[in-house]
Short mmCIF file of C-alpha atoms in Angstrom, two decimals:
data_model
loop_
_atom_site.label_atom_id
_atom_site.label_comp_id
_atom_site.label_asym_id
_atom_site.label_seq_id
_atom_site.Cartn_x
_atom_site.Cartn_y
_atom_site.Cartn_z
CA MET A 12 29.30 92.33 178.80
CA GLU A 13 31.69 91.20 175.99
CA ILE A 14 35.47 91.35 176.56
CA SER A 15 37.78 91.37 173.68
CA ILE A 16 40.33 88.55 173.64
CA THR A 17 42.55 90.40 171.40
CA ASN A 18 42.61 93.39 173.81
CA LEU A 19 43.53 91.15 176.68
CA SER A 20 46.37 89.21 174.96
CA ASN A 21 47.84 91.84 172.52
CA SER A 22 49.63 89.02 170.91
CA SER A 23 49.52 85.93 168.71
CA PRO A 24 51.72 83.00 168.05
CA ASN A 25 52.87 84.63 164.92
CA MET A 26 53.79 87.86 166.40
CA THR A 27 57.42 89.17 165.55
CA GLU A 28 58.04 91.24 168.67
CA LYS A 29 59.32 89.58 172.00
CA LEU A 30 57.15 86.76 172.92
CA ASN A 31 54.94 87.28 176.09
CA PRO A 32 54.32 83.67 177.18
CA PHE A 33 51.45 84.68 179.57
CA ALA A 34 49.62 86.62 176.87
CA ILE A 35 49.87 83.58 174.28
CA ALA A 36 48.60 81.22 177.13
CA LEU A 37 45.82 83.59 178.00
CA GLN A 38 44.64 83.81 174.31
CA PHE A 39 44.29 80.05 173.95
CA THR A 40 42.48 79.76 177.38
CA LEU A 41 40.01 82.61 176.75
CA LYS A 42 39.01 80.96 173.52
CA TRP A 43 37.57 78.31 175.47
CA GLU A 44 36.42 80.21 178.64
CA GLY A 45 34.38 82.84 176.74
CA GLY A 46 31.18 83.95 178.45
CA ALA A 47 29.18 82.62 181.29
CA GLY A 48 29.26 79.19 182.56
CA HIS A 49 26.82 76.27 181.92
CA PRO A 50 24.08 75.98 184.83
CA GLN A 51 24.98 72.22 185.34
CA ASP A 52 28.89 73.18 185.75
CA LEU A 53 30.04 72.07 189.21
CA GLY A 54 32.09 75.27 189.24
CA GLY A 55 28.95 77.41 189.94
CA ILE A 56 28.60 80.89 188.59
CA VAL A 57 31.59 81.27 186.06
CA GLN A 58 32.47 84.19 183.82
CA TYR A 59 35.36 83.80 181.31
CA GLY A 60 36.67 80.80 183.49
CA ILE A 61 36.57 82.92 186.83
CA THR A 62 34.30 81.54 189.44
CA GLN A 63 32.64 83.80 191.80
CA ALA A 64 34.63 82.44 194.63
CA THR A 65 37.99 83.07 192.92
CA PHE A 66 36.95 86.56 192.20
CA ASP A 67 35.94 87.21 195.70
CA THR A 68 39.19 85.92 196.80
CA TYR A 69 41.03 88.47 194.35
CA LEU A 70 38.94 91.41 195.40
CA ARG A 71 39.63 91.00 199.08
CA ARG A 72 43.37 90.57 198.48
CA GLN A 73 43.17 93.88 196.57
CA GLY A 74 41.10 95.54 199.20
CA LEU A 75 38.20 95.95 196.89
CA PRO A 76 34.36 95.85 197.52
CA LEU A 77 32.94 92.54 196.36
CA LYS A 78 30.83 92.33 193.24
CA SER A 79 29.36 89.64 190.96
CA VAL A 80 31.95 88.06 188.60
CA ILE A 81 29.49 88.58 185.85
CA ASP A 82 30.54 92.16 186.14
CA ILE A 83 34.33 91.70 185.83
CA THR A 84 36.21 94.05 183.65
CA ALA A 85 38.75 93.26 181.18
CA GLU A 86 41.77 94.56 183.40
CA GLU A 87 40.36 92.43 186.35
CA LEU A 88 40.24 89.47 184.25
CA LYS A 89 43.80 89.59 183.13
CA GLN A 90 44.95 90.47 186.50
CA VAL A 91 43.08 87.41 188.18
CA TYR A 92 44.51 85.12 185.67
CA LEU A 93 48.04 86.34 186.21
CA GLU A 94 48.01 86.70 189.94
CA MET A 95 45.86 83.57 190.83
CA TYR A 96 46.78 81.09 188.16
CA TRP A 97 49.95 81.89 186.13
CA LYS A 98 52.11 83.03 189.09
CA PRO A 99 51.08 80.35 191.71
CA SER A 100 51.27 77.51 189.14
CA LYS A 101 55.00 78.54 188.30
CA ALA A 102 54.18 78.53 184.55
CA ASP A 103 56.70 81.07 184.10
CA LEU A 104 59.51 78.46 184.94
CA MET A 105 58.47 76.43 181.89
CA VAL A 106 59.10 76.50 178.03
CA LEU A 107 56.25 77.84 176.02
CA PRO A 108 54.26 74.75 175.08
CA LEU A 109 54.49 73.47 178.65
CA ALA A 110 53.68 76.73 180.17
CA ILE A 111 50.49 77.03 177.91
CA VAL A 112 49.26 73.54 178.96
CA HIS A 113 50.01 74.17 182.58
CA PHE A 114 48.35 77.45 182.71
CA ASP A 115 45.26 76.21 180.93
CA THR A 116 44.91 73.40 183.22
CA ALA A 117 45.40 75.49 186.34
CA VAL A 118 42.36 77.48 185.16
CA ASN A 119 40.42 74.36 184.22
CA PHE A 120 41.50 72.22 187.32
CA SER A 121 42.85 74.70 189.85
CA VAL A 122 46.56 75.32 190.57
CA ARG A 123 46.88 72.28 192.74
CA GLY A 124 45.11 70.18 190.15
CA SER A 125 47.63 71.39 187.49
CA ILE A 126 50.70 70.43 189.54
CA GLU A 127 49.28 67.01 189.92
CA PHE A 128 48.77 66.68 186.19
CA LEU A 129 52.40 67.98 185.78
CA GLN A 130 53.77 65.50 188.34
CA GLU A 131 52.11 62.58 186.57
CA ALA A 132 53.39 63.72 183.12
CA LEU A 133 56.97 64.20 184.52
CA GLY A 134 56.78 60.62 186.16
CA GLY A 135 58.88 59.27 189.17
CA LEU A 136 57.35 61.96 191.62
CA VAL A 137 54.88 61.60 194.54
CA ILE A 138 51.69 63.35 193.06
CA ASP A 139 50.65 65.74 195.99
CA GLY A 140 49.78 68.95 194.01
CA ARG A 141 52.82 70.74 195.67
CA MET A 142 55.74 72.21 193.53
CA GLY A 143 58.59 71.21 195.82
CA PRO A 144 62.41 70.95 195.21
CA ASN A 145 61.92 67.39 193.87
CA SER A 146 59.41 68.40 191.34
CA GLU A 147 61.36 71.41 190.35
CA ALA A 148 64.57 69.14 189.80
CA VAL A 149 62.63 66.74 187.62
CA LEU A 150 60.95 69.51 185.65
CA GLU A 151 64.40 71.24 185.03
CA GLN A 152 65.36 67.84 183.35
CA ASN A 153 62.16 67.35 181.36
CA ASN A 154 61.13 70.94 180.46
CA SER A 155 60.02 70.16 176.98
CA LEU A 156 57.40 69.71 174.39
CA GLU A 157 57.27 66.03 174.86
CA THR A 158 56.24 66.74 178.59
CA ALA A 159 53.56 69.07 177.38
CA GLN A 160 52.20 66.42 175.04
CA ARG A 161 52.13 63.75 177.75
CA TYR A 162 50.49 66.41 179.94
CA CYS A 163 47.59 66.88 177.43
CA GLN A 164 47.07 63.20 177.14
CA ALA A 165 46.82 62.94 180.85
CA ARG A 166 43.95 65.33 180.69
CA ILE A 167 42.22 63.47 177.96
CA ASN A 168 42.39 60.45 180.18
CA TYR A 169 40.95 62.10 183.00
CA ARG A 170 37.90 63.31 181.11
CA TYR A 171 36.77 59.80 180.71
CA GLN A 172 37.42 59.03 184.31
CA ARG A 173 35.43 61.96 185.56
CA VAL A 174 32.38 61.02 183.41
CA GLN A 175 32.40 57.59 184.81
CA VAL A 176 32.43 58.66 188.23
CA ASN A 177 29.71 61.24 187.72
CA ALA A 178 27.44 60.64 184.72
CA SER A 179 25.86 63.98 185.01
CA GLN A 180 29.05 65.47 183.63
CA GLU A 181 28.88 63.57 180.36
CA ILE A 182 27.13 66.46 178.66
CA PHE A 183 30.60 68.29 178.93
CA LEU A 184 32.68 65.48 177.70
CA GLU A 185 32.71 66.22 174.06
CA GLY A 186 33.49 69.86 174.72
CA TRP A 187 36.37 68.94 177.08
CA LEU A 188 37.88 66.57 174.59
CA LYS A 189 37.74 69.23 171.77
CA ARG A 190 39.53 71.64 174.04
CA ASP A 191 42.37 69.00 175.04
CA ARG A 192 42.75 68.15 171.51
CA ASP A 193 42.86 71.72 170.40
CA LEU A 194 45.43 72.49 172.98
CA LEU A 195 47.63 69.64 171.79
CA SER A 196 47.43 71.01 168.25
CA TYR A 197 48.12 74.42 169.39
CA ILE A 198 51.51 73.71 171.11
CA SER A 199 52.61 71.45 168.44
CA GLN A 200 51.98 74.52 165.87
CA LEU A 201 53.87 76.66 168.08
CA GLN A 202 56.90 74.27 167.98
CA GLU A 203 56.75 74.35 164.13
CA ASN A 204 56.85 78.08 164.21
CA PRO A 205 60.41 79.44 163.78
CA GLU A 206 59.73 82.27 166.13
CA THR A 207 58.56 80.04 168.94
CA GLN A 208 60.40 76.85 168.25
CA THR A 209 62.96 76.80 171.02
CA PRO A 210 61.48 79.01 173.81
CA THR A 211 63.33 79.01 176.94
CA PRO A 212 62.07 79.61 180.54
CA SER A 213 61.96 83.26 181.82
CA GLU A 214 64.37 82.44 184.64
CA PRO A 215 66.19 79.26 185.79
CA ILE A 216 64.34 76.94 187.92
CA SER A 217 67.04 76.64 190.51
CA GLY A 218 69.03 79.68 191.38
CA ASN A 219 72.27 77.68 191.87
CA CYS A 220 73.34 77.65 188.30
CA PRO A 221 76.60 79.72 187.90
CA THR A 222 76.88 82.21 185.29
CA PRO A 223 79.64 82.09 182.56
CA GLU A 224 81.51 84.97 184.45
CA ILE A 225 81.29 83.18 187.71
CA VAL A 226 82.71 80.02 186.01
CA ASP A 227 85.43 81.94 184.45
CA LYS A 228 86.60 83.50 187.81
CA LEU A 229 86.48 80.02 189.53
CA GLU A 230 88.65 78.63 186.69
CA GLN A 231 91.13 81.63 187.13
CA ALA A 232 91.01 80.95 191.04
CA ILE A 233 91.80 77.17 190.53
CA ASN A 234 94.73 77.93 188.10
CA LEU A 235 96.10 80.47 190.60
CA LEU A 236 95.94 78.09 193.40
CA GLN A 237 97.60 75.41 191.40
CA ASP A 238 100.57 77.89 190.63
CA VAL A 239 100.73 78.59 194.21
CA LEU A 240 101.12 74.93 195.12
CA ASP A 241 103.69 74.37 192.54
CA GLN A 242 105.70 77.23 194.10
CA LEU A 243 105.28 75.77 197.53
CA LYS A 244 106.52 72.37 196.32
CA GLU A 245 109.60 74.00 194.50
CA SER A 246 110.62 75.83 197.75
CA LYS A 247 110.32 72.64 199.81
CA VAL A 248 112.67 70.96 197.50
CA ILE A 249 115.08 73.85 197.59
CA ALA A 250 115.17 74.00 201.32
CA GLN A 251 115.43 70.22 201.61
CA ARG A 252 118.49 70.26 199.30
CA GLY A 253 119.99 73.19 201.51
CA ARG A 254 119.62 71.20 204.77
CA GLU A 255 121.10 68.03 203.08
CA GLN A 256 124.26 70.01 201.89
CA GLY A 257 124.68 71.77 205.28
CA THR A 258 124.22 75.08 203.69
CA ALA A 259 121.97 77.98 204.29
CA LEU A 260 118.53 77.92 202.71
CA ALA A 261 118.37 78.93 199.10
CA LEU A 262 115.63 81.25 199.96
CA ARG A 263 116.40 84.69 201.48
CA PRO A 264 114.24 86.07 204.27
CA GLY A 265 111.13 86.99 202.69
CA GLY A 266 112.35 85.69 199.32
CA PHE A 267 109.40 83.15 198.77
CA ARG A 268 106.88 85.86 199.61
CA ARG A 269 108.29 88.09 196.96
CA ASP A 270 108.42 85.21 194.59
CA LEU A 271 104.82 84.51 195.34
CA VAL A 272 103.75 87.91 194.68
CA CYS A 273 105.52 87.98 191.35
CA ASN A 274 103.99 84.91 190.48
CA LEU A 275 100.52 86.20 191.24
CA ARG A 276 101.28 89.37 188.86
CA GLU A 277 102.52 87.11 186.15
CA HIS A 278 99.49 85.00 186.43
CA ARG A 279 97.26 87.96 186.02
CA ILE A 280 99.22 89.26 183.18
CA ARG A 281 98.68 86.09 181.40
CA GLU A 282 94.99 86.04 182.06
CA GLN A 283 94.63 89.54 180.61
CA LYS A 284 96.50 88.47 177.43
CA ARG A 285 94.09 85.59 176.90
#
């Protein structure tokens, strides 16, 4: 069965409509994952980059009967990639070049393996294959094309190491290297394209970043508190002078409270005029 890559992605790096990072990443991956796997591939039975074990897991989660991955449909293929690779790897937190590299690595090396590669490319992290708070914090500071390029180089280095450990895999080496080099070229071309030059994550990595509206309200609250503090200091000085002169307090009963209310009203009027 042939599955059309175009029908799956519905997009290209040159498209003018709103960018779909997952579709663009999937387009690249399917270019290298087309058709059935090689008999000597350690992944076993593979169809369009999906192993039988992965497909079985997906079908069980969906409450569907098991079937051969060779019979996977286009929609099932798209959903497997989305639910079992894109989302778990947290590729949607990354700028487009890095998201593409990370997603393709999750497909090629497993989600845990992709996070290990990412941690290595970021540097300064324990390489444990888990996307914890420390990894997310470092990613937030290095969410860039440069990190994606280091990521690709780490993949290339690993290919040679794998062949050294298992000589039977040397038959795949040239193909692996072509894929990694093509990936590096692909993300570099995206960066040169005005439509994809400065992609941003689909959502902030940490949900603790205040919005401009919140910052503005906090600033207003600080200014208001400063006005109140100044009023308190002024009333204290007036009261002190009254005691020193042996006279009644300059402030009438309830006078400070009324003055404070007026101060608050004046502050709001000033803010509205800005």
